[in-house]
Short mmCIF file of C-alpha atoms and ligand atoms in Angstrom, two decimals:
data_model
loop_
_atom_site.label_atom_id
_atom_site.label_comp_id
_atom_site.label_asym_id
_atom_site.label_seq_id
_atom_site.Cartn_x
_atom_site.Cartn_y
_atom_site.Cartn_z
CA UNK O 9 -2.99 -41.03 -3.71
CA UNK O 10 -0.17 -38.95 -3.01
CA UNK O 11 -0.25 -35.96 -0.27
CA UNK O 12 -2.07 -32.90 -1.42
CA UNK O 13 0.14 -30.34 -2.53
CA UNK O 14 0.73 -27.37 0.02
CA UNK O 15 2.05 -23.48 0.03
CA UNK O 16 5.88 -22.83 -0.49
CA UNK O 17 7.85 -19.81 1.14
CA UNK O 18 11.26 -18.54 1.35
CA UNK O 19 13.78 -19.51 4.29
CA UNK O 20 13.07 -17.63 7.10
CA UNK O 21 14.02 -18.24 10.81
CA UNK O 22 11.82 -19.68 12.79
CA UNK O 23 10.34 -18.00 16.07
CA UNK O 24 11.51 -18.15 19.60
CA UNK O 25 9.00 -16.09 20.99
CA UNK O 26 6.42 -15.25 23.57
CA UNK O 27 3.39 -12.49 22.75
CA UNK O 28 2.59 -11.58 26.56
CA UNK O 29 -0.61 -10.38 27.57
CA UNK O 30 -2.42 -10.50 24.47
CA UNK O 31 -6.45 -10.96 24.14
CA UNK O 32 -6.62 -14.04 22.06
CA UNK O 33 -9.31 -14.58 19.96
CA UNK O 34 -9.76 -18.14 17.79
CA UNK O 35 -13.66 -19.05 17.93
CA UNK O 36 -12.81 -22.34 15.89
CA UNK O 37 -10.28 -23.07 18.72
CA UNK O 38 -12.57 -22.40 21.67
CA UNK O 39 -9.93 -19.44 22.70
CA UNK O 40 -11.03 -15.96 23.97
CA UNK O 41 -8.78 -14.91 26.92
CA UNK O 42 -6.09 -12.63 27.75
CA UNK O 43 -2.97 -14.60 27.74
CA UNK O 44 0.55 -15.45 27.10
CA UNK O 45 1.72 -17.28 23.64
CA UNK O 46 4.78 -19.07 23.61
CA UNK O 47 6.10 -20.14 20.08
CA UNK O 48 9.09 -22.78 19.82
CA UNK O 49 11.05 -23.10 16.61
CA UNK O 50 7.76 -21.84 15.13
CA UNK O 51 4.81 -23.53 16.62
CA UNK O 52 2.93 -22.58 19.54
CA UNK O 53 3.85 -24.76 22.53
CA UNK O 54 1.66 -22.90 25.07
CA UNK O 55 -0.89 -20.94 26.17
CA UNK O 56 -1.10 -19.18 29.66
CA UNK O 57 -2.70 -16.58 31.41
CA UNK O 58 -1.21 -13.30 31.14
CA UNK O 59 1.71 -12.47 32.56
CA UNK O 60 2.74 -15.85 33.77
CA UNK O 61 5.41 -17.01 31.10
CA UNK O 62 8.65 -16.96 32.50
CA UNK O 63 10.76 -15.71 29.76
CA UNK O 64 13.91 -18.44 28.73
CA UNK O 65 17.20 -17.66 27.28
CA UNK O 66 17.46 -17.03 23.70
CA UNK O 67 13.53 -16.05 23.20
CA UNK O 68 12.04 -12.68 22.14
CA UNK O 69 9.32 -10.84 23.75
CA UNK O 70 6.28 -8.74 22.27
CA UNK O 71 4.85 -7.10 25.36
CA UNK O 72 0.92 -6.67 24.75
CA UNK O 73 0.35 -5.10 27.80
CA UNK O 74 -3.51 -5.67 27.46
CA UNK O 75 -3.94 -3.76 24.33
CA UNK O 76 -2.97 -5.82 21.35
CA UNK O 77 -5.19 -8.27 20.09
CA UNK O 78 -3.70 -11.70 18.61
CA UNK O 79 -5.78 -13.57 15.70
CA UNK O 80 -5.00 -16.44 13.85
CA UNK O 81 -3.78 -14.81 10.67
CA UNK O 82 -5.80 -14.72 7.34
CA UNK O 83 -5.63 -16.62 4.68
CA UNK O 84 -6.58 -14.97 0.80
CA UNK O 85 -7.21 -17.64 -1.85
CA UNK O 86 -7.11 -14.69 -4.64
CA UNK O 87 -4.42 -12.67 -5.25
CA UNK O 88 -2.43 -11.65 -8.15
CA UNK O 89 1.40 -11.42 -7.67
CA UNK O 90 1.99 -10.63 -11.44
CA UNK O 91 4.92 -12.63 -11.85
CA UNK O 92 6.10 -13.80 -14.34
CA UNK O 93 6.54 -11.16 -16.56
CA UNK O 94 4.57 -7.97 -15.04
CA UNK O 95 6.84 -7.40 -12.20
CA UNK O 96 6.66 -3.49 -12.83
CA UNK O 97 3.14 -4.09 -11.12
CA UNK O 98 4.21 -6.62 -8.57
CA UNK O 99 6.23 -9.54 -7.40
CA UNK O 100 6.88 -12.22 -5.28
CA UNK O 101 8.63 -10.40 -2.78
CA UNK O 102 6.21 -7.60 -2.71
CA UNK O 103 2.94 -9.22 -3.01
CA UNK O 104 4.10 -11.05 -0.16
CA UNK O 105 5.57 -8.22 1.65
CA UNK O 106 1.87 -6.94 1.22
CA UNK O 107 -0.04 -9.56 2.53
CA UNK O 108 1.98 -9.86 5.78
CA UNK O 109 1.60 -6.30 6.31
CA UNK O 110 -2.22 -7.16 6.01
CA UNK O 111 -2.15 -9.99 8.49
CA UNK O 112 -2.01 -12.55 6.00
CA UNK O 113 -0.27 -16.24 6.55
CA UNK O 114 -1.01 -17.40 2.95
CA UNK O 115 -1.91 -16.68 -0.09
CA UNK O 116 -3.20 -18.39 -3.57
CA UNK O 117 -1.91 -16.67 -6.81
CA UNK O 118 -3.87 -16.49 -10.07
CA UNK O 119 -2.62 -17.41 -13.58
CA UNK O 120 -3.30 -14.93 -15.71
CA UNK O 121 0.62 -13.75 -16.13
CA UNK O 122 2.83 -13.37 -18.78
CA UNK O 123 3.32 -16.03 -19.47
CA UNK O 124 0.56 -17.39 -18.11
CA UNK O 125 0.99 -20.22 -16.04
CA UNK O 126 -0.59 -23.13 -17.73
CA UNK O 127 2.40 -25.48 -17.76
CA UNK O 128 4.31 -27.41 -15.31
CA UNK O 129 7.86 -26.24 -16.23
CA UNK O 130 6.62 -22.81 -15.30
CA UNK O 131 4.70 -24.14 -12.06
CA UNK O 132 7.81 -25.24 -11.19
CA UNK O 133 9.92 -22.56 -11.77
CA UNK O 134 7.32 -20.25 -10.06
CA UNK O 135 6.89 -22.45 -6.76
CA UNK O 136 11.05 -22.49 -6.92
CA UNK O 137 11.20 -18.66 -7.30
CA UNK O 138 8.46 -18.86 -4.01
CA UNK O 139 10.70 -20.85 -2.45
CA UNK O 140 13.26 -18.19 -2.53
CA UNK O 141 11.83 -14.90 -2.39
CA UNK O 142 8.21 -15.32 -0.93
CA UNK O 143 7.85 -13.45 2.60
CA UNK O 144 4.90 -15.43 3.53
CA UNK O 145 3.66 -19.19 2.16
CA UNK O 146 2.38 -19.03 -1.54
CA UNK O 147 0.27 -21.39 -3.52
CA UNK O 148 -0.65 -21.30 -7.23
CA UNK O 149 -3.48 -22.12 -9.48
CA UNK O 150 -2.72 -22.65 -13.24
CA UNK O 151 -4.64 -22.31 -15.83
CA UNK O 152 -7.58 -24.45 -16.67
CA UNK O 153 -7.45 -24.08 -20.19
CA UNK O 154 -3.87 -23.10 -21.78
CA UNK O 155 -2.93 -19.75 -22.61
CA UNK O 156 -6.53 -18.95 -20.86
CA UNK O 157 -7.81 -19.33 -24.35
CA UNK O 158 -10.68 -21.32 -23.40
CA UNK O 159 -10.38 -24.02 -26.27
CA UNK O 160 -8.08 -26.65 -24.72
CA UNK O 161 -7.46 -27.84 -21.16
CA UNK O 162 -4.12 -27.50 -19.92
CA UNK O 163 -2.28 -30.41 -18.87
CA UNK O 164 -4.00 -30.97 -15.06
CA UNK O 165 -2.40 -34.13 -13.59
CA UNK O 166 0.94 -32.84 -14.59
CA UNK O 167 0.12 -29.73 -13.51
CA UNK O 168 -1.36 -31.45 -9.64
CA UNK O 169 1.87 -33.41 -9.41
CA UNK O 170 3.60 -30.29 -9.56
CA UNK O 171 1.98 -28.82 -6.51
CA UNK O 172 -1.23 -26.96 -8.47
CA UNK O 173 -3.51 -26.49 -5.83
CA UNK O 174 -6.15 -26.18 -7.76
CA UNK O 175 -6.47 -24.25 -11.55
CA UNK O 176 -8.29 -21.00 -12.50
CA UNK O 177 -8.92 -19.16 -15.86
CA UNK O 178 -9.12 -15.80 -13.51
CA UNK O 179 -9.15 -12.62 -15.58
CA UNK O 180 -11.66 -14.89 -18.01
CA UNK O 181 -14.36 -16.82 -17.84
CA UNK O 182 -14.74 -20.83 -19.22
CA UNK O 183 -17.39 -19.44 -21.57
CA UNK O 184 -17.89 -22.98 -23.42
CA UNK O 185 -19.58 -25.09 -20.93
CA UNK O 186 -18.28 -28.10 -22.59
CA UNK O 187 -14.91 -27.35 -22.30
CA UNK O 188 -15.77 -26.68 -18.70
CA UNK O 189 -17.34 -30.36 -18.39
CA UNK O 190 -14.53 -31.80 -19.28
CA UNK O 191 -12.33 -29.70 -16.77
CA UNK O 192 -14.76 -30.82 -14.38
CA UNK O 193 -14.35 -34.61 -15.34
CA UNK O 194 -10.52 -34.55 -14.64
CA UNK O 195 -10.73 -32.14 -11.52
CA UNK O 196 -12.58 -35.30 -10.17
CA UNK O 197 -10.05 -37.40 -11.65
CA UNK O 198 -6.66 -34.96 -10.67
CA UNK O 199 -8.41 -33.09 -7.62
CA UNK O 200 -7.42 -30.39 -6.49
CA UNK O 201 -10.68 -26.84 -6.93
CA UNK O 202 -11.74 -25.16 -9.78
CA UNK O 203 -12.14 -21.67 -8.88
CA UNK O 204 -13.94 -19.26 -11.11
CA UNK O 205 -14.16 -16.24 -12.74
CA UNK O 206 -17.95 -15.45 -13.82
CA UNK O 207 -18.94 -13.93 -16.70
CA UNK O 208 -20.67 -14.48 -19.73
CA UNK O 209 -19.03 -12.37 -22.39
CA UNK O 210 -21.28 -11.94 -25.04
CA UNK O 211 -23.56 -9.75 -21.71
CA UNK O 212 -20.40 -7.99 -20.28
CA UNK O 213 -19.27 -6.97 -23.47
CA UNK O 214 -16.19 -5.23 -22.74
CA UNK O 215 -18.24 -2.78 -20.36
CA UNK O 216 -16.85 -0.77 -17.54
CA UNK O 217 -18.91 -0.68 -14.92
CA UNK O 218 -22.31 -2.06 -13.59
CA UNK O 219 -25.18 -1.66 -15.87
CA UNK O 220 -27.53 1.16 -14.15
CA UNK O 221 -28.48 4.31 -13.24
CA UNK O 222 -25.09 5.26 -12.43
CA UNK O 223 -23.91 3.95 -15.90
CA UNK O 224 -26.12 5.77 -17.68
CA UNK O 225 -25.76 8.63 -15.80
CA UNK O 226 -22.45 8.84 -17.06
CA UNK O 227 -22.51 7.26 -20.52
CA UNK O 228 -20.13 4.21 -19.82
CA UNK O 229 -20.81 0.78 -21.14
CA UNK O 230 -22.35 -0.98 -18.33
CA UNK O 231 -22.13 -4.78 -17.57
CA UNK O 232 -25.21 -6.38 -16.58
CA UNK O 233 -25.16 -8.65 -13.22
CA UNK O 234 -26.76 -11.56 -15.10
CA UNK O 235 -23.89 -11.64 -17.13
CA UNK O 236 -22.42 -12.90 -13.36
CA UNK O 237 -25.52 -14.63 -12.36
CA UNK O 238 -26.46 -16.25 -15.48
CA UNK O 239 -22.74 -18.16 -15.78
CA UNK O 240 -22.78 -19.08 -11.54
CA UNK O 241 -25.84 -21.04 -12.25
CA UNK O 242 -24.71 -22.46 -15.15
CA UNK O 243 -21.83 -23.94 -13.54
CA UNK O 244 -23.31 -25.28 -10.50
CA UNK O 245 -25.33 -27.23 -12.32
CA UNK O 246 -22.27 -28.97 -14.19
CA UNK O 247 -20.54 -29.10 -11.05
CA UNK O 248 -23.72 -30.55 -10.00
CA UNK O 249 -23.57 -32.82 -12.59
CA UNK O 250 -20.46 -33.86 -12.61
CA UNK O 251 -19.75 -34.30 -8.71
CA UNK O 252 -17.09 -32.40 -9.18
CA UNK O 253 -15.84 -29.69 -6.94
CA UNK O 254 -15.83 -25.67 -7.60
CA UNK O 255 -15.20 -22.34 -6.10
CA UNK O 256 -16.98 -18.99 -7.63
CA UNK O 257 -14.53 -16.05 -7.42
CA UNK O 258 -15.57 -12.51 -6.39
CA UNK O 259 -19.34 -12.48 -6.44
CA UNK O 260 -20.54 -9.32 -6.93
CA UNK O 261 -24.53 -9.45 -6.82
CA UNK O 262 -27.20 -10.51 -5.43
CA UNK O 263 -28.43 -12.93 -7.98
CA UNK O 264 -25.19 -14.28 -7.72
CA UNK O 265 -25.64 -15.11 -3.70
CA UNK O 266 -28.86 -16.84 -4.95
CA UNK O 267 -27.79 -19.19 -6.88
CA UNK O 268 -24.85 -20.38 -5.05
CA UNK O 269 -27.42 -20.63 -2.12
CA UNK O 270 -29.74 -22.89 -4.53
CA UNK O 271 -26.48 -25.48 -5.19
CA UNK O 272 -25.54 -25.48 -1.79
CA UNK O 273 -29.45 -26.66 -1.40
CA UNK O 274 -28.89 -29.22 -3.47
CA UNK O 275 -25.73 -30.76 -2.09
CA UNK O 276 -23.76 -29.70 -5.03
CA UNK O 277 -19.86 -29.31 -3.74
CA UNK O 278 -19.47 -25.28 -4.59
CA UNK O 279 -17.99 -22.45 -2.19
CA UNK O 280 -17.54 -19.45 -3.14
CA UNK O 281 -15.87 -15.84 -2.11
CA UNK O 282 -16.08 -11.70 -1.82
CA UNK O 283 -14.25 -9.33 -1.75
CA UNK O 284 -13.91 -6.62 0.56
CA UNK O 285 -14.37 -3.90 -2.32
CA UNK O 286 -17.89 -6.11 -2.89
CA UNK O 287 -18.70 -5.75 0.59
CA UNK O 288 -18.35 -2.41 1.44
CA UNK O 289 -18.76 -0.24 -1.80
CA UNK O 290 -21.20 0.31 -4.73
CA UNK O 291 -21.24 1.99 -8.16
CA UNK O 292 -21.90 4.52 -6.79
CA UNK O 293 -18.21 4.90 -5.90
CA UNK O 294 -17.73 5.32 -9.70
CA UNK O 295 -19.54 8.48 -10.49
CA UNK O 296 -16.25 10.48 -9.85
CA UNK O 297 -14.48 8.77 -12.25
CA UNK O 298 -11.72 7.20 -10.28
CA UNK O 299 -9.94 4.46 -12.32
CA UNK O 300 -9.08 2.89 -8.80
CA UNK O 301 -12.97 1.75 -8.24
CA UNK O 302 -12.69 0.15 -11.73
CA UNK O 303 -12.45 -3.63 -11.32
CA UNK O 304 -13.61 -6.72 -12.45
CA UNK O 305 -16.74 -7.60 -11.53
CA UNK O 306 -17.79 -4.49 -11.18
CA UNK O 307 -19.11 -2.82 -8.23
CA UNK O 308 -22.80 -2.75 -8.07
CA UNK O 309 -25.67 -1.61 -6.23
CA UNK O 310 -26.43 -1.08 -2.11
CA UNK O 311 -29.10 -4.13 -3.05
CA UNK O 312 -26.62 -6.44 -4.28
CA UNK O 313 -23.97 -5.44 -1.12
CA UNK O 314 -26.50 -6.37 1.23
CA UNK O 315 -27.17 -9.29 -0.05
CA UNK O 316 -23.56 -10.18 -0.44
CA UNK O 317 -22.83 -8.98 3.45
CA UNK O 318 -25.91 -11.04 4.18
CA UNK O 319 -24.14 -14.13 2.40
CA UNK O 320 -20.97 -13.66 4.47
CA UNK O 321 -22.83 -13.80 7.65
CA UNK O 322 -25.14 -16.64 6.96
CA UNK O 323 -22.47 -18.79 5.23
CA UNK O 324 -23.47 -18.85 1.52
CA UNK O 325 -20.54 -16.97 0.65
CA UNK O 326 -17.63 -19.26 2.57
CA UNK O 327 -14.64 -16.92 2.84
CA UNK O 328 -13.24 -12.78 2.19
CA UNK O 329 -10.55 -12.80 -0.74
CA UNK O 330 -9.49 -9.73 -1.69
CA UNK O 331 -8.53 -10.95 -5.34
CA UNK O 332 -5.17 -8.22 -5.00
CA UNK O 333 -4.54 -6.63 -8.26
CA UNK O 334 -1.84 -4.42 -8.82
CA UNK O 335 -1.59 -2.07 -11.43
CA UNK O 336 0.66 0.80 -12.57
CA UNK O 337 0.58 4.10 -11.83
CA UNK O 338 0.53 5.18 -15.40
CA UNK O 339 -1.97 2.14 -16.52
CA UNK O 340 -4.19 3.32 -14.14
CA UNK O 341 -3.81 7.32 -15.10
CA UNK O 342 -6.01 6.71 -18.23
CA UNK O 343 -9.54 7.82 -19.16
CA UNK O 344 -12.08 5.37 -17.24
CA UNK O 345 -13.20 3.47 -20.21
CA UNK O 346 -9.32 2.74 -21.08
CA UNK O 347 -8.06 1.80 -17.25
CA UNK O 348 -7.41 -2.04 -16.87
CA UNK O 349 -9.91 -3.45 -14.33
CA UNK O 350 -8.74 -4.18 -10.34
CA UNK O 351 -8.00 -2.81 -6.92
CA UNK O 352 -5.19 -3.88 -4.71
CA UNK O 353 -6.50 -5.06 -1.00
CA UNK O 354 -3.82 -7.18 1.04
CA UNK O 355 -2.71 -4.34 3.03
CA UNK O 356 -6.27 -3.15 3.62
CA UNK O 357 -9.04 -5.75 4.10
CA UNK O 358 -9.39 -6.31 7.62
CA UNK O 359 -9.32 -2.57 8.76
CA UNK O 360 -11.79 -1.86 6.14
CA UNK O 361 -13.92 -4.71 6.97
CA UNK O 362 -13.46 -4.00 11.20
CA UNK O 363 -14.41 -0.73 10.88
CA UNK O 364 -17.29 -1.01 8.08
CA UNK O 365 -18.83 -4.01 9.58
CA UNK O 366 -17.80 -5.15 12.79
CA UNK O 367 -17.49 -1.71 14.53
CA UNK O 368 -21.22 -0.82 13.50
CA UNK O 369 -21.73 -4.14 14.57
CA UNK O 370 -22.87 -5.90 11.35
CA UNK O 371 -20.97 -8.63 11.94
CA UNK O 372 -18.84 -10.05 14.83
CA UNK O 373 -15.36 -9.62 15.06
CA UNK O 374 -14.79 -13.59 15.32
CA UNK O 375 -17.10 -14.24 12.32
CA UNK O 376 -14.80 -12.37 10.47
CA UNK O 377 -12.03 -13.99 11.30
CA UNK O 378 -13.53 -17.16 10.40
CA UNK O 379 -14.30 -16.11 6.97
CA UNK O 380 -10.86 -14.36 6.39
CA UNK O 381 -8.92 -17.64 7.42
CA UNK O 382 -11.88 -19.80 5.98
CA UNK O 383 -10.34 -19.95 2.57
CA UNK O 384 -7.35 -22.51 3.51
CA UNK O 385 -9.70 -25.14 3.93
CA UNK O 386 -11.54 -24.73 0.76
CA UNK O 387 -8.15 -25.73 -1.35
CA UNK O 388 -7.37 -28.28 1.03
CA UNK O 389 -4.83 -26.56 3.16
CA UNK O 390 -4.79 -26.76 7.22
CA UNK O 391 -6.61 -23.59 8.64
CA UNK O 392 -4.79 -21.01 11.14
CA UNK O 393 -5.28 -21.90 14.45
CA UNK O 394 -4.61 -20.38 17.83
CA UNK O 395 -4.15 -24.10 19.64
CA UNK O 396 -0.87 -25.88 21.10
CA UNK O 397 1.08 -28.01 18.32
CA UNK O 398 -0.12 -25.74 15.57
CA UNK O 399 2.38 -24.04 13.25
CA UNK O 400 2.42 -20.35 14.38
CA UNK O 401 0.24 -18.38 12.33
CA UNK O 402 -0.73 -15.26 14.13
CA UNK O 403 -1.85 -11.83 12.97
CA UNK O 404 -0.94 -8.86 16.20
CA UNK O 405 -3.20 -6.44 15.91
CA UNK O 406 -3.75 -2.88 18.00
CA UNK O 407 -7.75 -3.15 17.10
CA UNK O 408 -7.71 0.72 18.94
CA UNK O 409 -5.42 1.89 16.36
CA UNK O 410 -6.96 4.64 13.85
CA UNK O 411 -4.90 4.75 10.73
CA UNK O 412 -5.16 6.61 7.15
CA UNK O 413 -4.97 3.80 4.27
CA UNK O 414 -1.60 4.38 2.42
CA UNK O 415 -0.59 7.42 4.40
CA UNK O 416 2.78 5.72 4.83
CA UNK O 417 2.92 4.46 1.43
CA UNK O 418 2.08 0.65 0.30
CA UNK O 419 4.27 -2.28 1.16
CA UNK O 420 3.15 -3.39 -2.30
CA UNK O 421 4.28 -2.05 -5.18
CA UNK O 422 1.23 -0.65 -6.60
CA UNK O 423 -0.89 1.99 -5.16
CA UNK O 424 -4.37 1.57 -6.57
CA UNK O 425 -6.36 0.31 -3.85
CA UNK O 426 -9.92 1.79 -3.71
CA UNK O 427 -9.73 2.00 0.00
CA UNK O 428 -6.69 4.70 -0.15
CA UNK O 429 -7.12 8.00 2.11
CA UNK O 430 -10.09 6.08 4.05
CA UNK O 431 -10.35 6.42 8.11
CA UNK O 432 -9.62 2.76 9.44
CA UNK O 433 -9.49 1.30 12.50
CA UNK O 434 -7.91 -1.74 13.52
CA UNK O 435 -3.91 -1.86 12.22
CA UNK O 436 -1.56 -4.96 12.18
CA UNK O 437 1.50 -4.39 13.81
CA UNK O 438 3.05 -8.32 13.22
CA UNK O 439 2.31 -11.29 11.46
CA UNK O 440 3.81 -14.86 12.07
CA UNK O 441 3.43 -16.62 8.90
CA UNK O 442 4.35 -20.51 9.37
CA UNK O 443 6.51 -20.02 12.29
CA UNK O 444 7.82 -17.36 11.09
CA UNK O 445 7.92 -13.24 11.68
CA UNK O 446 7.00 -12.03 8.22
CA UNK O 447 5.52 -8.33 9.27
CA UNK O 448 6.28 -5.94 12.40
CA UNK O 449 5.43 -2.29 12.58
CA UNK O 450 8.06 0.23 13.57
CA UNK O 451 6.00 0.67 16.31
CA UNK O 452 6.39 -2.62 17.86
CA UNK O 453 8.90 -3.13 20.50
CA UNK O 454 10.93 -6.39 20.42
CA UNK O 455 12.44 -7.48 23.48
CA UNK O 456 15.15 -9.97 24.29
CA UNK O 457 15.81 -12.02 26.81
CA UNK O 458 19.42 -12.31 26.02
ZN1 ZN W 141 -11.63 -12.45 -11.78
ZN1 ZN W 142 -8.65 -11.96 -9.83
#
């Protein structure tokens, strides 16, 4: 079998640099020390205590002076970069702009563009365009079924030679589970994860929020979280079946957590995600109306964001994605019922989850980190690790730092994030995506040794 495909990113220069007197922090790589990080043509080459790295000609210095906290950086296995064809709402450059400004090394984008990506001349055009333009490594799932119409697979070994890292119907749900069998047949065949998008339409029907008090409070359509639940199940069991391999996108309740705890019970290969916006808000965020807490699935109630925090921490739910949506201004500036579903997140999701979570001292600090990185592994990609030999892939952050989400404006180029005018601590002020420095804050003195 051929090598499994990996993440593409524009040229970029790769580090000569040394981080000195930073408090690293990699549980998965034993590390949790004040020290000095030397990176060679992009790959750290050392680790010392602070303040003993002799600085050589030609390298760059970030001075941590105690205070600046380096992670490895995140990974998000759900984002949407809207190219082709929406780049009004986002691109390649941007989205990735974003997601380095958030700390993020990588990132997975879905298929639901226009056109949507179901075919490998436009897989390949897409991972070229990456390969140009993308500030930080991007991978891509197509489409499992083409035009996400749900009635014929797309073409998935062409698609895997191409460098699909998997294939998604995001934005849509497989609602035929036979079509979905057969998916499942040649994902064992082709490889590569089937990640998705729960819902059964004919119990969301086109509704706008979560079915409850709160909906009916207000007189919105609501969407029920068995028409989540129900669909989860359903395809565990043919994953089950099948011994084939999926991933559940954004779960949003707790019946959800449930039932991806039951296949996990029963050795069935499933993982599955949440997103911050899952974690840390309910519907009760939508009484006022605010098209920016409309997204898809919608958020529901404290019950169900215990029980998805509770996931995170015990390990049902494998990794944070913060399934990025951009939209328009003016798309967004509609009546509630008319506003497209989605928040953006890159720029946002570990300040929002530090200060929600690990602050208050939900979770830890490094188990977050292990479930914002986490995702890699899931689509077969190699994880971001603080150790010697490993590409460089480092988020800098000042984890004292209290900021104002999107008081400076958004490095992508949409502003509906649900998080915006929140209190956060915790701000990234670099990331070194694949050897390479993809983010710094104007804040951040750079020092040369030359
Ligand atoms: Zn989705
Ligand atoms: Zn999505």
């Amino acid at each position: 079998m051929s090598a499994p495909p990996q993440l593409v990113a524009g040229p970029a220069e790769q580090c000569e640099l040394v981080l000195r007197d930073v408090r690293a922090i990699d549980q998965r790589a034993g590390v949790d020390a004040r020290l000095d990080i030397r990176i060679a043509s992009g790959r750290i080459v050392e680790l010392a205590d602070a303040g003993s790295i002799e600085l050589d000609d030609g390298e760059e210095l970030i001075d941590g002076a105690g205070r600046l906290t380096a992670l490895p950086a995140f990974f998000d296995p759900h984002v949407h970069l809207r190219t082709p064809g929406q780049e009004h709402k986002e691109d390649l450059d941007s989205g990735t702009r974003a997601a380095a400004a958030g700390g993020f090394c990588g990132v997975i984008a879905m298929p639901n563009t226009d056109p949507v990506l179901d075919s490998a001349p436009l897989l390949r055009s897409v991972r070229d365009a990456a390969a140009r333009h993308a500030r930080v490594p991007v991978g891509f799932l197509p489409a499992i079924t083409r035009g996400l119409a749900g009635e014929q697979l797309s073409e998935m070994a062409e698609l895997r030679a191409e460098g699909a890292l998997g294939f998604s119907d995001d934005g849509r749900p497989v609602t035929s589970a036979g079509m979905l069998l057969k998916a499942l047949q040649y994902q064992r065949l082709c490889g590569g994860v089937l990640a998705l998008h729960e819902e059964d339409p004919t119990l969301s029907r086109g509704g706008s929020m979560n079915e409850g008090v709160v909906s009916a409070a207000l007189g919105i359509a609501g969407i029920p979280t068995v028409a989540e639940s129900t669909m989860v199940a359903r395809d565990a069991a043919l994953a089950g079946y099948e011994d084939a391999r999926v991933h559940f996108q954004h779960l949003s309740c707790r019946a959800s957590v449930a039932a991806v705890a039951a296949a996990k019970a029963h050795g069935w290969r499933v993982s599955a995600e949440v997103s911050p916006h899952h974690l840390l808000l309910t519907e009760e965020a939508v009484r006022g109306l605010d098209t920016r807490m409309k997204m898809h699935p919608p958020l529901c109630t404290e019950d169900d964001r215990g029980a998805l925090v509770q996931g995170l921490r015990d390990g049902t739910i494998d990794c944070v994605a913060t399934d990025h949506a951009p939209h328009a201004r003016d798309e967004k500036e509609v009546p509630f019922e008319q506003a497209p579903m989605g928040t953006t997140g890159l720029e946002t999701s570990f300040a929002a989850l530090y200060t929600e979570l690990v602050l208050p001292g939900v979770i830890t600090l490094e188990l977050l980190v292990e479930r914002m990185t986490a995702g890699a592994a899931l689509f077969g990609l190699a994880v971001p690790t603080l150790a010697v030999g490993e590409l460089a892939n480092v988020a800098l952050l000042d984890l004292d730092s209290v900021w104002v989400a999107g008081e400076h404006g958004w490095e992508s180029r949409s502003e509906n994030c649900c998080f915006a005018g929140r209190r956060m601590q915790g701000r990234v002020l670099a990331t070194i995506a694949a050897g390479a420095l993809a983010h710094r804050d104007r804040s951040l003195a750079l020092a040369d040794a030359r």
